PDB file of C-alpha atoms in Angstrom:
ATOM      1  CA  UNK A 148     -18.254   3.746   7.792  1.00  0.00           C
ATOM      2  CA  UNK A 149     -20.220   4.393   4.665  1.00  0.00           C
ATOM      3  CA  UNK A 150     -18.624   7.017   2.455  1.00  0.00           C
ATOM      4  CA  UNK A 151     -15.235   6.968   4.184  1.00  0.00           C
ATOM      5  CA  UNK A 152     -13.424   6.558   0.841  1.00  0.00           C
ATOM      6  CA  UNK A 153     -15.276   9.215  -1.166  1.00  0.00           C
ATOM      7  CA  UNK A 154     -13.281  12.359  -0.374  1.00  0.00           C
ATOM      8  CA  UNK A 155      -9.890  10.670  -0.071  1.00  0.00           C
ATOM      9  CA  UNK A 156     -10.406   9.187  -3.561  1.00  0.00           C
ATOM     10  CA  UNK A 157     -11.376  12.576  -4.969  1.00  0.00           C
ATOM     11  CA  UNK A 158      -8.280  14.130  -3.405  1.00  0.00           C
ATOM     12  CA  UNK A 159      -6.112  11.300  -4.764  1.00  0.00           C
ATOM     13  CA  UNK A 160      -7.465  11.897  -8.280  1.00  0.00           C
ATOM     14  CA  UNK A 161      -6.736  15.626  -7.996  1.00  0.00           C
ATOM     15  CA  UNK A 162      -3.186  14.877  -6.796  1.00  0.00           C
ATOM     16  CA  UNK A 163      -2.531  12.457  -9.674  1.00  0.00           C
ATOM     17  CA  UNK A 164      -3.750  14.931 -12.285  1.00  0.00           C
ATOM     18  CA  UNK A 165      -2.031  17.942 -10.702  1.00  0.00           C
ATOM     19  CA  UNK A 166       1.319  16.167 -10.540  1.00  0.00           C
ATOM     20  CA  UNK A 167       1.222  15.086 -14.172  1.00  0.00           C
ATOM     21  CA  UNK A 168       0.197  18.573 -15.312  1.00  0.00           C
ATOM     22  CA  UNK A 169       3.032  20.119 -13.302  1.00  0.00           C
ATOM     23  CA  UNK A 170       5.595  17.604 -14.578  1.00  0.00           C
ATOM     24  CA  UNK A 171       4.551  18.022 -18.203  1.00  0.00           C
ATOM     25  CA  UNK A 172       4.608  21.823 -17.781  1.00  0.00           C
ATOM     26  CA  UNK A 173       8.251  21.584 -16.712  1.00  0.00           C
ATOM     27  CA  UNK A 174       7.889  22.339 -13.005  1.00  0.00           C
ATOM     28  CA  UNK A 175      10.900  21.390 -10.877  1.00  0.00           C
ATOM     29  CA  UNK A 176      10.760  18.032  -9.061  1.00  0.00           C
ATOM     30  CA  UNK A 177      10.600  19.859  -5.728  1.00  0.00           C
ATOM     31  CA  UNK A 178       7.284  21.402  -6.795  1.00  0.00           C
ATOM     32  CA  UNK A 179       5.710  18.356  -8.448  1.00  0.00           C
ATOM     33  CA  UNK A 180       6.727  16.083  -5.560  1.00  0.00           C
ATOM     34  CA  UNK A 181       4.472  18.112  -3.255  1.00  0.00           C
ATOM     35  CA  UNK A 182       1.563  16.517  -5.129  1.00  0.00           C
ATOM     36  CA  UNK A 183       2.667  12.946  -4.402  1.00  0.00           C
ATOM     37  CA  UNK A 184      -0.285  10.593  -4.194  1.00  0.00           C
ATOM     38  CA  UNK A 185       2.036   7.987  -2.628  1.00  0.00           C
ATOM     39  CA  UNK A 186       2.491  10.106   0.495  1.00  0.00           C
ATOM     40  CA  UNK A 187      -1.257  10.540   0.569  1.00  0.00           C
ATOM     41  CA  UNK A 188      -2.110   6.823   0.496  1.00  0.00           C
ATOM     42  CA  UNK A 189       0.798   5.698   2.680  1.00  0.00           C
ATOM     43  CA  UNK A 190       0.493   8.276   5.475  1.00  0.00           C
ATOM     44  CA  UNK A 191      -2.302  10.828   5.267  1.00  0.00           C
ATOM     45  CA  UNK A 192      -5.268   8.638   4.282  1.00  0.00           C
ATOM     46  CA  UNK A 193      -4.549   5.848   6.818  1.00  0.00           C
ATOM     47  CA  UNK A 194      -4.355   8.469   9.594  1.00  0.00           C
ATOM     48  CA  UNK A 195      -7.679   9.907   8.439  1.00  0.00           C
ATOM     49  CA  UNK A 196      -9.225   6.430   8.310  1.00  0.00           C
ATOM     50  CA  UNK A 197      -7.898   5.602  11.782  1.00  0.00           C
ATOM     51  CA  UNK A 198      -9.380   8.771  13.246  1.00  0.00           C
ATOM     52  CA  UNK A 199     -12.774   8.116  11.667  1.00  0.00           C
ATOM     53  CA  UNK A 200     -12.738   4.424  12.653  1.00  0.00           C
ATOM     54  CA  UNK A 201     -11.713   5.176  16.238  1.00  0.00           C
ATOM     55  CA  UNK A 202     -14.590   7.654  16.606  1.00  0.00           C
ATOM     56  CA  UNK A 203     -17.113   5.268  15.047  1.00  0.00           C
ATOM     57  CA  UNK A 204     -16.876   2.517  17.647  1.00  0.00           C
ATOM     58  CA  UNK A 205     -16.848  -0.346  15.136  1.00  0.00           C
ATOM     59  CA  UNK A 206     -16.367  -3.815  16.639  1.00  0.00           C
ATOM     60  CA  UNK A 207     -13.069  -4.666  14.902  1.00  0.00           C
ATOM     61  CA  UNK A 208     -11.328  -1.334  14.319  1.00  0.00           C
ATOM     62  CA  UNK A 209      -7.899  -2.726  13.375  1.00  0.00           C
ATOM     63  CA  UNK A 210      -9.308  -5.109  10.771  1.00  0.00           C
ATOM     64  CA  UNK A 211     -11.500  -2.313   9.437  1.00  0.00           C
ATOM     65  CA  UNK A 212      -8.449  -0.028   9.211  1.00  0.00           C
ATOM     66  CA  UNK A 213      -6.369  -2.578   7.310  1.00  0.00           C
ATOM     67  CA  UNK A 214      -9.193  -3.410   4.902  1.00  0.00           C
ATOM     68  CA  UNK A 215      -9.949   0.257   4.270  1.00  0.00           C
ATOM     69  CA  UNK A 216      -6.275   1.133   3.838  1.00  0.00           C
ATOM     70  CA  UNK A 217      -5.675  -1.759   1.429  1.00  0.00           C
ATOM     71  CA  UNK A 218      -8.752  -0.927  -0.648  1.00  0.00           C
ATOM     72  CA  UNK A 219      -7.900   2.751  -0.764  1.00  0.00           C
ATOM     73  CA  UNK A 220      -4.268   2.117  -1.707  1.00  0.00           C
ATOM     74  CA  UNK A 221      -5.365  -0.266  -4.473  1.00  0.00           C
ATOM     75  CA  UNK A 222      -7.894   2.233  -5.847  1.00  0.00           C
ATOM     76  CA  UNK A 223      -5.480   5.159  -5.618  1.00  0.00           C
ATOM     77  CA  UNK A 224      -2.716   3.138  -7.246  1.00  0.00           C
ATOM     78  CA  UNK A 225      -5.112   2.154 -10.031  1.00  0.00           C
ATOM     79  CA  UNK A 226      -5.310   5.875 -10.838  1.00  0.00           C
ATOM     80  CA  UNK A 227      -1.519   6.015 -11.178  1.00  0.00           C
ATOM     81  CA  UNK A 228      -1.136   2.986 -13.479  1.00  0.00           C
ATOM     82  CA  UNK A 229      -2.553   4.767 -16.580  1.00  0.00           C
ATOM     83  CA  UNK A 230      -0.024   7.551 -15.991  1.00  0.00           C
ATOM     84  CA  UNK A 231       2.771   4.981 -16.206  1.00  0.00           C
ATOM     85  CA  UNK A 232       1.220   3.657 -19.426  1.00  0.00           C
ATOM     86  CA  UNK A 233       1.326   7.169 -20.872  1.00  0.00           C
ATOM     87  CA  UNK A 234       4.896   7.634 -19.637  1.00  0.00           C
ATOM     88  CA  UNK A 235       5.930   4.417 -21.379  1.00  0.00           C
ATOM     89  CA  UNK A 236       4.087   5.249 -24.592  1.00  0.00           C
ATOM     90  CA  UNK A 237       5.508   8.773 -24.849  1.00  0.00           C
ATOM     91  CA  UNK A 238       8.836   8.028 -23.090  1.00  0.00           C
ATOM     92  CA  UNK A 239       8.406  10.828 -20.559  1.00  0.00           C
ATOM     93  CA  UNK A 240      11.763  11.950 -19.140  1.00  0.00           C
ATOM     94  CA  UNK A 241      10.790  12.497 -15.483  1.00  0.00           C
ATOM     95  CA  UNK A 242      13.003  10.547 -13.100  1.00  0.00           C
ATOM     96  CA  UNK A 243      10.111   8.729 -11.409  1.00  0.00           C
ATOM     97  CA  UNK A 244       9.348   7.026 -14.730  1.00  0.00           C
ATOM     98  CA  UNK A 245      12.948   6.029 -15.502  1.00  0.00           C
ATOM     99  CA  UNK A 246      14.134   2.476 -14.990  1.00  0.00           C
ATOM    100  CA  UNK A 247      16.800   3.835 -12.624  1.00  0.00           C
ATOM    101  CA  UNK A 248      14.026   5.408 -10.542  1.00  0.00           C
ATOM    102  CA  UNK A 249      11.940   2.227 -10.481  1.00  0.00           C
ATOM    103  CA  UNK A 250       9.788   3.200 -13.435  1.00  0.00           C
ATOM    104  CA  UNK A 251       9.042   1.760 -16.835  1.00  0.00           C
ATOM    105  CA  UNK A 252      10.816   4.162 -19.203  1.00  0.00           C
ATOM    106  CA  UNK A 253      14.254   3.346 -20.500  1.00  0.00           C
ATOM    107  CA  UNK A 254      16.319   1.013 -22.621  1.00  0.00           C
ATOM    108  CA  UNK A 255      15.463  -2.646 -22.532  1.00  0.00           C
ATOM    109  CA  UNK A 256      11.894  -2.228 -21.288  1.00  0.00           C
ATOM    110  CA  UNK A 257       9.565  -4.151 -23.571  1.00  0.00           C
ATOM    111  CA  UNK A 258       5.831  -3.598 -23.965  1.00  0.00           C
ATOM    112  CA  UNK A 259       4.804  -6.282 -21.457  1.00  0.00           C
ATOM    113  CA  UNK A 260       7.070  -4.892 -18.742  1.00  0.00           C
ATOM    114  CA  UNK A 261       6.207  -1.303 -19.653  1.00  0.00           C
ATOM    115  CA  UNK A 262       2.448  -1.753 -19.591  1.00  0.00           C
ATOM    116  CA  UNK A 263       1.906  -4.659 -17.192  1.00  0.00           C
ATOM    117  CA  UNK A 264       4.919  -5.974 -15.287  1.00  0.00           C
ATOM    118  CA  UNK A 265       6.442  -2.845 -13.774  1.00  0.00           C
ATOM    119  CA  UNK A 266       3.177  -0.959 -13.075  1.00  0.00           C
ATOM    120  CA  UNK A 267       1.569  -3.966 -11.367  1.00  0.00           C
ATOM    121  CA  UNK A 268       4.696  -4.835  -9.380  1.00  0.00           C
ATOM    122  CA  UNK A 269       4.932  -1.230  -8.222  1.00  0.00           C
ATOM    123  CA  UNK A 270       1.250  -1.294  -7.254  1.00  0.00           C
ATOM    124  CA  UNK A 271       1.720  -4.410  -5.122  1.00  0.00           C
ATOM    125  CA  UNK A 272       4.764  -2.924  -3.404  1.00  0.00           C
ATOM    126  CA  UNK A 273       3.029   0.382  -2.670  1.00  0.00           C
ATOM    127  CA  UNK A 274      -0.094  -1.348  -1.353  1.00  0.00           C
ATOM    128  CA  UNK A 275       2.064  -3.431   1.008  1.00  0.00           C
ATOM    129  CA  UNK A 276       4.012  -0.339   2.119  1.00  0.00           C
ATOM    130  CA  UNK A 277       0.708   1.415   2.757  1.00  0.00           C
ATOM    131  CA  UNK A 278      -0.556  -1.493   4.831  1.00  0.00           C
ATOM    132  CA  UNK A 279       2.610  -1.814   6.916  1.00  0.00           C
ATOM    133  CA  UNK A 280       3.450   1.848   7.427  1.00  0.00           C
ATOM    134  CA  UNK A 281       0.022   3.473   7.212  1.00  0.00           C
ATOM    135  CA  UNK A 282      -1.679   0.585   8.967  1.00  0.00           C
ATOM    136  CA  UNK A 283       0.915   0.731  11.731  1.00  0.00           C
ATOM    137  CA  UNK A 284       0.516   4.471  12.253  1.00  0.00           C
ATOM    138  CA  UNK A 285      -3.245   4.164  12.056  1.00  0.00           C
ATOM    139  CA  UNK A 286      -3.254   1.364  14.628  1.00  0.00           C
ATOM    140  CA  UNK A 287      -1.377   3.601  17.045  1.00  0.00           C
ATOM    141  CA  UNK A 288      -3.990   6.318  16.514  1.00  0.00           C
ATOM    142  CA  UNK A 289      -6.817   3.846  17.161  1.00  0.00           C
ATOM    143  CA  UNK A 290      -5.119   2.507  20.289  1.00  0.00           C
ATOM    144  CA  UNK A 291      -4.763   5.936  21.870  1.00  0.00           C
ATOM    145  CA  UNK A 292      -8.088   7.287  20.641  1.00  0.00           C
ATOM    146  CA  UNK A 293     -10.074   4.368  22.055  1.00  0.00           C
ATOM    147  CA  UNK A 294      -8.617   4.514  25.584  1.00  0.00           C
TER     148      UNK A 294
END
């Protein structure tokens, strides 16, 4: 399973950068949302991992899937955290950064919550969502692919 994370991480980095560039350029949310790295690490990447793992014949495919999914989600989310730092610093107006949208930009958000609390809490939540949803879908793929 060596190298299974390489291309998904490159794609995740491209998605993170593309979305920020589009948002800062004033693209509508419908356009910038197409470049959501969250969809990539919750759905697309776990399905890719499951397919690769199922074809590889590893001894513990479900454990391998969950470990790979968790690691990937953590690494992909670590690419997003600096974007939230920038959003807090420059008070970016996009709705995904607003307190109402679960972000760290808005009234009453202090530096600790803006730089540490909210970004890390969001990372933990998204990693867990990725494990439950992506891991569940991936497990179904492995089950049917290994029959």
